[in-house]
Amino acid sequence: MSEQDRSGDVDGTGPGGQSEDGAFGISQRVQETPPSGIRRFFELAEEAEDVISLGVGEPDFSAPWAARDAAIHSLEQGQTAYTANRGKRELRAEIARHVDAEYDLQYDPDEEILVTTGVSEGIDVALRAVVDPGDTVAVPDPTYVSYAPGVTFAGGEICQIPTTEDEFRLTPEAMAEAGADEADVLLYCYPNNPTGAIMPREELAAVAEFCREHDLVVLADEIYADLTYGQEHVSIATLPGMRERTIVFNGFSKAYAMTGLRLGYAMGPPEVIEACNRIHQYTMLSAPTTPQHAAIEALRSCDDEVDEMVEEYDRRRRFVLSRFEELGMDCFEAKGAFYVFPEVPGGDAEAFAEELLTEAGVAAVPGDVFGDGGAGHLRVSYATGLEDLKEAMDRIEAYLES
Amino acid sequence: MNERELLDLLLADARRSTEDLARMLDADEAAVDDAIERLEEDGVVGGYQAVVDWGEVDEERVVALVELNVTLDRETSYADIAERLARFPEVQTLQLVSGDYDFDMRVEGDSMREVSRFISDKVAPVPEITQTVTHYVMDTYKDRGVNFGDGDDDDRLSVSP
């Protein structure tokens, strides 16, 4: 990777806040949004030498060859034009088939599916489609870094629901206590980034009941749905009375290791998908064409590769959990995504992560970056080969003993 | 413990320590040791070998793939012929296959002369063998699931959300 690439934004937040003397008066919305804490850590990690990174939020695998080959073939055929706003019909049909088979979700490819430039775009357009100024969006805390800024950009207010005491799962009790009964939207990601937590059916049913009772709509980011271990993913849209009040987001980044190809999709009732598409058609036109060809092939023929990746993640997960237990760092049994979320000794995650980086040569993201609820924890990604994981855990052990 | 999963792990890398295997399988070390022993005793696991890219070694190593046609009679079966051929240390792999020929044999030696001589002196004279076609391997790109080219570099950002 070139220096130029390296200096780029990690998370799209850009190099800082407002220009002080420039001609541009930077908008209030942007000024209110602090740069992501991930960025500072990225810069620290880039400066250090001989670092093993457990701070990466994307697979270490490459996309399955068949998918890459299909993308290359489409380029050879000269298929470089826009697609339909909603994405290629063929892709939407494959998505409908796939989510029915995998998650028991039934969506009409013509009216209920929108192909987006990653789930990131999907959530952005959905927030702008359903949030009016002053509306409140409830999110679990800790949570993925983009949600709060996305809500701000859409003109909404955030209501944070603490999850730390419940092994990072949502509960109706915590939702009520946080005032989420007054909220308009619930936005979450399960299996969860940064904690690896999943929502088992029973707990999810309680959340669904809360949403029905207090009339919240749900934006369910299920990008890690394929990556669960020992327990099947349950989509909230399959629960009674929830399909009509839910937009489900999924994509190809995680399960198919296609992060850089930027392709996701949103599924929901026709009226809200039409609203999302209204924004999407003016601001994005269509998701990139080449990745759509890769995605069609991925859905058609890459199940085995996905299964193999999931098995490999699971082995690493068990390895890492077993090592943290041995090191005496408390860590709940994360059953999803590719993260574990151990507690740091002493409780100051920022200081611990910084020392771990400079003293031990291991990069991991302090949980505070994902919200106050992540304080005292470390996000450890096991999307890294086992040899590196072993070495990293040995280094952490040596650091703890020093 | 899931023995199939243990097999998968050994297939991917047979040099992992019992300790690491146990962590990955969420099992006791003793149980893993027992399972490996059982797999070996039952003949499921026949051995452990390195996958060597001879192109990277400063030494000649010749590999040939040999197609063998045979004729059978009442007293001689495929297994009889195979048993006889398999005794030669030069024969690395011997398989009965469908198609135009009967056996597919992989032979290794230190020189082309050695391999050719082995085939002409030891294999061709076997009475049941009616024809041999020898293909010398010119380059190996992938062997037993291992790619011999440059690996994919990890070009991910070191920290990302």
Short mmCIF file of N, CA, C and O in Angstrom, two decimals, chain B residues 29-128:
data_model
loop_
_atom_site.label_atom_id
_atom_site.label_comp_id
_atom_site.label_asym_id
_atom_site.label_seq_id
_atom_site.Cartn_x
_atom_site.Cartn_y
_atom_site.Cartn_z
N GLU B 29 -6.60 -31.14 26.49
CA GLU B 29 -5.41 -31.60 25.76
C GLU B 29 -5.35 -33.12 25.72
O GLU B 29 -5.01 -33.70 24.69
N ALA B 30 -5.69 -33.74 26.84
CA ALA B 30 -5.61 -35.21 26.89
C ALA B 30 -6.56 -35.83 25.87
O ALA B 30 -6.22 -36.81 25.19
N ALA B 31 -7.74 -35.22 25.74
CA ALA B 31 -8.73 -35.75 24.80
C ALA B 31 -8.23 -35.62 23.37
O ALA B 31 -8.43 -36.49 22.53
N VAL B 32 -7.54 -34.49 23.09
CA VAL B 32 -7.00 -34.29 21.75
C VAL B 32 -5.92 -35.32 21.46
O VAL B 32 -5.88 -35.94 20.40
N ASP B 33 -5.03 -35.52 22.46
CA ASP B 33 -3.98 -36.52 22.30
C ASP B 33 -4.57 -37.90 22.01
O ASP B 33 -4.12 -38.62 21.11
N ASP B 34 -5.59 -38.26 22.78
CA ASP B 34 -6.24 -39.57 22.59
C ASP B 34 -6.82 -39.68 21.19
O ASP B 34 -6.68 -40.70 20.53
N ALA B 35 -7.48 -38.60 20.77
CA ALA B 35 -8.15 -38.64 19.46
C ALA B 35 -7.12 -38.80 18.34
O ALA B 35 -7.33 -39.55 17.39
N ILE B 36 -6.00 -38.09 18.46
CA ILE B 36 -4.96 -38.19 17.42
C ILE B 36 -4.40 -39.61 17.39
O ILE B 36 -4.22 -40.20 16.33
N GLU B 37 -4.17 -40.15 18.58
CA GLU B 37 -3.63 -41.51 18.66
C GLU B 37 -4.59 -42.50 17.99
O GLU B 37 -4.18 -43.38 17.23
N ARG B 38 -5.88 -42.30 18.26
CA ARG B 38 -6.88 -43.19 17.68
C ARG B 38 -6.90 -43.08 16.16
O ARG B 38 -6.95 -44.07 15.45
N LEU B 39 -6.84 -41.83 15.68
CA LEU B 39 -6.84 -41.62 14.22
C LEU B 39 -5.64 -42.30 13.58
O LEU B 39 -5.73 -42.88 12.49
N GLU B 40 -4.50 -42.26 14.27
CA GLU B 40 -3.30 -42.90 13.72
C GLU B 40 -3.43 -44.41 13.76
O GLU B 40 -3.14 -45.11 12.79
N GLU B 41 -3.91 -44.93 14.91
CA GLU B 41 -4.03 -46.39 15.05
C GLU B 41 -5.03 -46.97 14.06
O GLU B 41 -4.82 -48.03 13.49
N ASP B 42 -6.12 -46.23 13.85
CA ASP B 42 -7.14 -46.73 12.93
C ASP B 42 -6.74 -46.57 11.47
O ASP B 42 -7.49 -46.97 10.57
N GLY B 43 -5.59 -45.95 11.24
CA GLY B 43 -5.14 -45.78 9.87
C GLY B 43 -5.82 -44.63 9.14
O GLY B 43 -5.66 -44.49 7.93
N VAL B 44 -6.58 -43.82 9.87
CA VAL B 44 -7.20 -42.65 9.23
C VAL B 44 -6.11 -41.63 8.88
O VAL B 44 -6.06 -41.12 7.77
N VAL B 45 -5.23 -41.39 9.84
CA VAL B 45 -4.08 -40.53 9.56
C VAL B 45 -2.88 -41.44 9.33
O VAL B 45 -2.43 -42.14 10.22
N GLY B 46 -2.37 -41.42 8.09
CA GLY B 46 -1.29 -42.32 7.72
C GLY B 46 0.09 -41.72 7.94
O GLY B 46 1.09 -42.44 7.94
N GLY B 47 0.16 -40.42 8.11
CA GLY B 47 1.47 -39.80 8.31
C GLY B 47 1.37 -38.30 8.22
O GLY B 47 0.30 -37.75 7.98
N TYR B 48 2.50 -37.63 8.43
CA TYR B 48 2.56 -36.17 8.38
C TYR B 48 3.77 -35.77 7.55
O TYR B 48 4.86 -36.28 7.76
N GLN B 49 3.59 -34.88 6.59
CA GLN B 49 4.70 -34.49 5.73
C GLN B 49 4.68 -33.00 5.44
O GLN B 49 3.63 -32.37 5.47
N ALA B 50 5.87 -32.47 5.15
CA ALA B 50 5.94 -31.09 4.71
C ALA B 50 5.55 -30.99 3.25
O ALA B 50 5.72 -31.93 2.48
N VAL B 51 4.99 -29.85 2.86
CA VAL B 51 4.71 -29.57 1.44
C VAL B 51 5.87 -28.71 0.94
O VAL B 51 6.00 -27.56 1.34
N VAL B 52 6.75 -29.30 0.13
CA VAL B 52 7.99 -28.63 -0.26
C VAL B 52 7.88 -28.10 -1.68
O VAL B 52 7.45 -28.82 -2.59
N ASP B 53 8.26 -26.84 -1.85
CA ASP B 53 8.38 -26.27 -3.19
C ASP B 53 9.82 -26.49 -3.66
O ASP B 53 10.72 -25.74 -3.28
N TRP B 54 10.03 -27.53 -4.45
CA TRP B 54 11.40 -27.88 -4.85
C TRP B 54 12.03 -26.81 -5.73
O TRP B 54 13.25 -26.72 -5.86
N GLY B 55 11.20 -25.98 -6.33
CA GLY B 55 11.71 -24.87 -7.13
C GLY B 55 12.52 -23.89 -6.29
O GLY B 55 13.32 -23.12 -6.80
N GLU B 56 12.29 -23.92 -4.96
CA GLU B 56 12.99 -22.99 -4.07
C GLU B 56 14.21 -23.63 -3.43
O GLU B 56 14.88 -23.01 -2.61
N VAL B 57 14.48 -24.88 -3.78
CA VAL B 57 15.61 -25.59 -3.16
C VAL B 57 16.74 -25.67 -4.19
O VAL B 57 16.52 -25.98 -5.35
N ASP B 58 17.97 -25.37 -3.73
CA ASP B 58 19.13 -25.41 -4.63
C ASP B 58 19.59 -26.84 -4.86
O ASP B 58 20.69 -27.21 -4.47
N GLU B 59 18.79 -27.60 -5.49
CA GLU B 59 19.12 -29.02 -5.61
C GLU B 59 18.14 -29.58 -6.62
O GLU B 59 16.97 -29.18 -6.61
N GLU B 60 18.60 -30.47 -7.47
CA GLU B 60 17.67 -30.98 -8.46
C GLU B 60 16.73 -32.00 -7.81
O GLU B 60 17.15 -32.80 -6.99
N ARG B 61 15.48 -31.87 -8.15
CA ARG B 61 14.50 -32.86 -7.68
C ARG B 61 13.53 -33.05 -8.83
O ARG B 61 12.96 -32.08 -9.34
N VAL B 62 13.39 -34.29 -9.25
CA VAL B 62 12.57 -34.54 -10.44
C VAL B 62 11.30 -35.27 -10.03
O VAL B 62 11.34 -36.25 -9.28
N VAL B 63 10.20 -34.77 -10.50
CA VAL B 63 8.92 -35.41 -10.24
C VAL B 63 8.30 -35.80 -11.58
O VAL B 63 8.30 -35.00 -12.51
N ALA B 64 7.82 -37.02 -11.66
CA ALA B 64 7.16 -37.45 -12.88
C ALA B 64 5.80 -38.05 -12.55
O ALA B 64 5.64 -38.71 -11.52
N LEU B 65 4.84 -37.76 -13.40
CA LEU B 65 3.52 -38.39 -13.28
C LEU B 65 3.46 -39.45 -14.38
O LEU B 65 3.68 -39.14 -15.55
N VAL B 66 3.19 -40.67 -13.98
CA VAL B 66 3.26 -41.77 -14.94
C VAL B 66 1.89 -42.42 -15.08
O VAL B 66 1.26 -42.76 -14.08
N GLU B 67 1.45 -42.53 -16.32
CA GLU B 67 0.20 -43.25 -16.60
C GLU B 67 0.55 -44.70 -16.90
O GLU B 67 1.44 -44.96 -17.70
N LEU B 68 -0.14 -45.61 -16.27
CA LEU B 68 0.15 -47.04 -16.49
C LEU B 68 -1.10 -47.75 -17.00
O LEU B 68 -2.18 -47.59 -16.43
N ASN B 69 -0.92 -48.52 -18.07
CA ASN B 69 -1.99 -49.42 -18.50
C ASN B 69 -1.60 -50.85 -18.13
O ASN B 69 -0.44 -51.22 -18.25
N VAL B 70 -2.57 -51.61 -17.68
CA VAL B 70 -2.26 -52.99 -17.29
C VAL B 70 -3.30 -53.94 -17.88
O VAL B 70 -4.39 -53.51 -18.29
N THR B 71 -2.93 -55.21 -17.95
CA THR B 71 -3.93 -56.24 -18.26
C THR B 71 -4.04 -57.17 -17.06
O THR B 71 -3.04 -57.45 -16.40
N LEU B 72 -5.23 -57.58 -16.77
CA LEU B 72 -5.44 -58.46 -15.64
C LEU B 72 -5.67 -59.88 -16.14
O LEU B 72 -6.07 -60.09 -17.28
N ASP B 73 -5.39 -60.85 -15.27
CA ASP B 73 -5.83 -62.22 -15.58
C ASP B 73 -6.47 -62.79 -14.33
O ASP B 73 -6.60 -62.09 -13.32
N ARG B 74 -6.85 -64.07 -14.38
CA ARG B 74 -7.61 -64.65 -13.26
C ARG B 74 -6.84 -64.60 -11.96
O ARG B 74 -7.40 -64.45 -10.89
N GLU B 75 -5.51 -64.69 -12.04
CA GLU B 75 -4.71 -64.74 -10.82
C GLU B 75 -4.25 -63.37 -10.33
O GLU B 75 -3.76 -63.26 -9.24
N THR B 76 -4.38 -62.37 -11.18
CA THR B 76 -3.80 -61.08 -10.83
C THR B 76 -4.86 -59.98 -10.79
O THR B 76 -5.58 -59.80 -11.76
N SER B 77 -4.93 -59.26 -9.65
CA SER B 77 -5.88 -58.16 -9.52
C SER B 77 -5.13 -56.83 -9.56
O SER B 77 -3.90 -56.79 -9.48
N TYR B 78 -5.89 -55.74 -9.63
CA TYR B 78 -5.27 -54.40 -9.54
C TYR B 78 -4.44 -54.29 -8.26
O TYR B 78 -3.34 -53.75 -8.25
N ALA B 79 -5.03 -54.81 -7.19
CA ALA B 79 -4.36 -54.68 -5.89
C ALA B 79 -3.01 -55.40 -5.89
O ALA B 79 -2.03 -54.92 -5.29
N ASP B 80 -2.95 -56.55 -6.60
CA ASP B 80 -1.67 -57.29 -6.65
C ASP B 80 -0.60 -56.45 -7.34
O ASP B 80 0.54 -56.37 -6.88
N ILE B 81 -0.99 -55.84 -8.45
CA ILE B 81 -0.02 -55.04 -9.19
C ILE B 81 0.39 -53.82 -8.37
O ILE B 81 1.58 -53.47 -8.28
N ALA B 82 -0.62 -53.22 -7.75
CA ALA B 82 -0.35 -52.02 -6.94
C ALA B 82 0.61 -52.34 -5.80
O ALA B 82 1.54 -51.59 -5.52
N GLU B 83 0.39 -53.48 -5.17
CA GLU B 83 1.23 -53.84 -4.04
C GLU B 83 2.69 -53.96 -4.47
O GLU B 83 3.59 -53.50 -3.79
N ARG B 84 2.85 -54.54 -5.62
CA ARG B 84 4.20 -54.73 -6.12
C ARG B 84 4.88 -53.39 -6.43
O ARG B 84 6.04 -53.17 -6.08
N LEU B 85 4.13 -52.49 -7.08
CA LEU B 85 4.70 -51.19 -7.45
C LEU B 85 4.95 -50.32 -6.22
O LEU B 85 5.96 -49.61 -6.13
N ALA B 86 4.03 -50.40 -5.27
CA ALA B 86 4.10 -49.50 -4.11
C ALA B 86 5.32 -49.78 -3.23
O ALA B 86 5.72 -48.94 -2.43
N ARG B 87 5.90 -50.98 -3.41
CA ARG B 87 7.08 -51.30 -2.59
C ARG B 87 8.28 -50.43 -2.94
O ARG B 87 9.16 -50.22 -2.11
N PHE B 88 8.31 -49.92 -4.16
CA PHE B 88 9.46 -49.11 -4.56
C PHE B 88 9.42 -47.74 -3.88
O PHE B 88 8.40 -47.04 -3.94
N PRO B 89 10.52 -47.37 -3.21
CA PRO B 89 10.52 -46.06 -2.53
C PRO B 89 10.38 -44.88 -3.50
O PRO B 89 9.94 -43.81 -3.09
N GLU B 90 10.74 -45.08 -4.76
CA GLU B 90 10.62 -43.99 -5.74
C GLU B 90 9.16 -43.60 -5.98
O GLU B 90 8.86 -42.49 -6.39
N VAL B 91 8.25 -44.56 -5.74
CA VAL B 91 6.83 -44.29 -5.99
C VAL B 91 6.25 -43.53 -4.78
O VAL B 91 6.20 -44.05 -3.68
N GLN B 92 5.84 -42.30 -5.03
CA GLN B 92 5.32 -41.46 -3.95
C GLN B 92 3.80 -41.60 -3.81
O GLN B 92 3.27 -41.53 -2.72
N THR B 93 3.13 -41.72 -4.92
CA THR B 93 1.68 -41.83 -4.92
C THR B 93 1.28 -42.85 -5.96
O THR B 93 1.87 -42.90 -7.04
N LEU B 94 0.31 -43.66 -5.63
CA LEU B 94 -0.17 -44.65 -6.60
C LEU B 94 -1.68 -44.76 -6.46
O LEU B 94 -2.17 -45.06 -5.37
N GLN B 95 -2.37 -44.46 -7.53
CA GLN B 95 -3.82 -44.47 -7.46
C GLN B 95 -4.41 -45.19 -8.67
O GLN B 95 -3.90 -45.04 -9.78
N LEU B 96 -5.48 -45.94 -8.44
CA LEU B 96 -6.25 -46.52 -9.54
C LEU B 96 -7.25 -45.46 -9.98
O LEU B 96 -7.95 -44.88 -9.14
N VAL B 97 -7.28 -45.18 -11.27
CA VAL B 97 -8.15 -44.09 -11.73
C VAL B 97 -9.06 -44.55 -12.87
O VAL B 97 -8.78 -45.55 -13.54
N SER B 98 -10.11 -43.79 -13.09
CA SER B 98 -10.98 -44.08 -14.23
C SER B 98 -10.40 -43.40 -15.47
O SER B 98 -9.53 -42.54 -15.36
N GLY B 99 -10.85 -43.82 -16.64
CA GLY B 99 -10.40 -43.14 -17.86
C GLY B 99 -9.52 -44.00 -18.74
O GLY B 99 -9.59 -45.24 -18.69
N ASP B 100 -8.66 -43.35 -19.53
CA ASP B 100 -7.88 -44.02 -20.56
C ASP B 100 -6.80 -44.95 -20.05
O ASP B 100 -6.30 -45.79 -20.77
N TYR B 101 -6.39 -44.73 -18.83
CA TYR B 101 -5.36 -45.61 -18.27
C TYR B 101 -5.79 -46.08 -16.89
O TYR B 101 -6.81 -45.62 -16.36
N ASP B 102 -5.01 -46.98 -16.30
CA ASP B 102 -5.47 -47.62 -15.07
C ASP B 102 -4.88 -47.01 -13.80
O ASP B 102 -5.60 -46.65 -12.89
N PHE B 103 -3.54 -46.91 -13.77
CA PHE B 103 -2.91 -46.36 -12.57
C PHE B 103 -2.31 -45.00 -12.86
O PHE B 103 -1.77 -44.75 -13.95
N ASP B 104 -2.38 -44.16 -11.86
CA ASP B 104 -1.73 -42.87 -11.91
C ASP B 104 -0.65 -42.92 -10.84
O ASP B 104 -0.94 -43.16 -9.68
N MET B 105 0.60 -42.74 -11.28
CA MET B 105 1.71 -42.95 -10.36
C MET B 105 2.59 -41.72 -10.32
O MET B 105 2.93 -41.17 -11.36
N ARG B 106 2.94 -41.29 -9.12
CA ARG B 106 3.86 -40.15 -8.99
C ARG B 106 5.20 -40.68 -8.52
O ARG B 106 5.29 -41.37 -7.50
N VAL B 107 6.23 -40.35 -9.30
CA VAL B 107 7.56 -40.86 -9.00
C VAL B 107 8.49 -39.68 -8.75
O VAL B 107 8.43 -38.67 -9.45
N GLU B 108 9.33 -39.79 -7.72
CA GLU B 108 10.30 -38.73 -7.47
C GLU B 108 11.72 -39.29 -7.46
O GLU B 108 11.94 -40.42 -7.04
N GLY B 109 12.65 -38.48 -7.94
CA GLY B 109 14.05 -38.90 -7.93
C GLY B 109 14.96 -37.70 -8.01
O GLY B 109 14.49 -36.56 -8.12
N ASP B 110 16.27 -37.95 -7.94
CA ASP B 110 17.21 -36.84 -7.92
C ASP B 110 17.59 -36.35 -9.32
O ASP B 110 18.20 -35.30 -9.46
N SER B 111 17.29 -37.14 -10.35
CA SER B 111 17.60 -36.69 -11.70
C SER B 111 16.64 -37.35 -12.68
O SER B 111 16.00 -38.36 -12.37
N MET B 112 16.57 -36.77 -13.86
CA MET B 112 15.71 -37.34 -14.89
C MET B 112 16.21 -38.73 -15.27
O MET B 112 15.43 -39.64 -15.50
N ARG B 113 17.54 -38.86 -15.32
CA ARG B 113 18.12 -40.16 -15.65
C ARG B 113 17.66 -41.22 -14.65
O ARG B 113 17.25 -42.32 -15.03
N GLU B 114 17.70 -40.85 -13.36
CA GLU B 114 17.32 -41.81 -12.31
C GLU B 114 15.85 -42.22 -12.47
O GLU B 114 15.52 -43.41 -12.39
N VAL B 115 15.01 -41.22 -12.71
CA VAL B 115 13.58 -41.52 -12.82
C VAL B 115 13.31 -42.35 -14.08
O VAL B 115 12.58 -43.35 -14.04
N SER B 116 13.95 -41.97 -15.19
CA SER B 116 13.75 -42.71 -16.44
C SER B 116 14.20 -44.16 -16.28
O SER B 116 13.53 -45.09 -16.72
N ARG B 117 15.34 -44.30 -15.65
CA ARG B 117 15.89 -45.65 -15.47
C ARG B 117 14.95 -46.48 -14.59
O ARG B 117 14.71 -47.65 -14.86
N PHE B 118 14.43 -45.84 -13.56
CA PHE B 118 13.51 -46.55 -12.68
C PHE B 118 12.30 -47.06 -13.47
O PHE B 118 11.90 -48.22 -13.35
N ILE B 119 11.76 -46.20 -14.32
CA ILE B 119 10.57 -46.61 -15.07
C ILE B 119 10.91 -47.70 -16.10
O ILE B 119 10.19 -48.69 -16.21
N SER B 120 12.02 -47.53 -16.77
CA SER B 120 12.34 -48.53 -17.79
C SER B 120 12.82 -49.85 -17.19
O SER B 120 12.54 -50.92 -17.70
N ASP B 121 13.54 -49.76 -16.06
CA ASP B 121 14.11 -50.99 -15.49
C ASP B 121 13.17 -51.70 -14.53
O ASP B 121 13.21 -52.93 -14.40
N LYS B 122 12.39 -50.91 -13.79
CA LYS B 122 11.59 -51.54 -12.73
C LYS B 122 10.10 -51.60 -13.03
O LYS B 122 9.43 -52.54 -12.60
N VAL B 123 9.60 -50.61 -13.71
CA VAL B 123 8.15 -50.55 -13.89
C VAL B 123 7.72 -51.23 -15.19
O VAL B 123 6.90 -52.15 -15.18
N ALA B 124 8.33 -50.81 -16.29
CA ALA B 124 7.92 -51.35 -17.59
C ALA B 124 8.02 -52.87 -17.67
O ALA B 124 7.15 -53.50 -18.30
N PRO B 125 9.05 -53.48 -17.08
CA PRO B 125 9.15 -54.95 -17.19
C PRO B 125 8.09 -55.73 -16.43
O PRO B 125 7.98 -56.95 -16.62
N VAL B 126 7.34 -55.09 -15.55
CA VAL B 126 6.31 -55.84 -14.83
C VAL B 126 5.37 -56.45 -15.87
O VAL B 126 4.82 -55.72 -16.72
N PRO B 127 5.19 -57.77 -15.85
CA PRO B 127 4.50 -58.45 -16.96
C PRO B 127 3.09 -57.91 -17.26
O PRO B 127 2.70 -57.83 -18.42
N GLU B 128 2.33 -57.48 -16.21
CA GLU B 128 0.96 -57.04 -16.46
C GLU B 128 0.90 -55.64 -17.06
O GLU B 128 -0.15 -55.21 -17.54
#
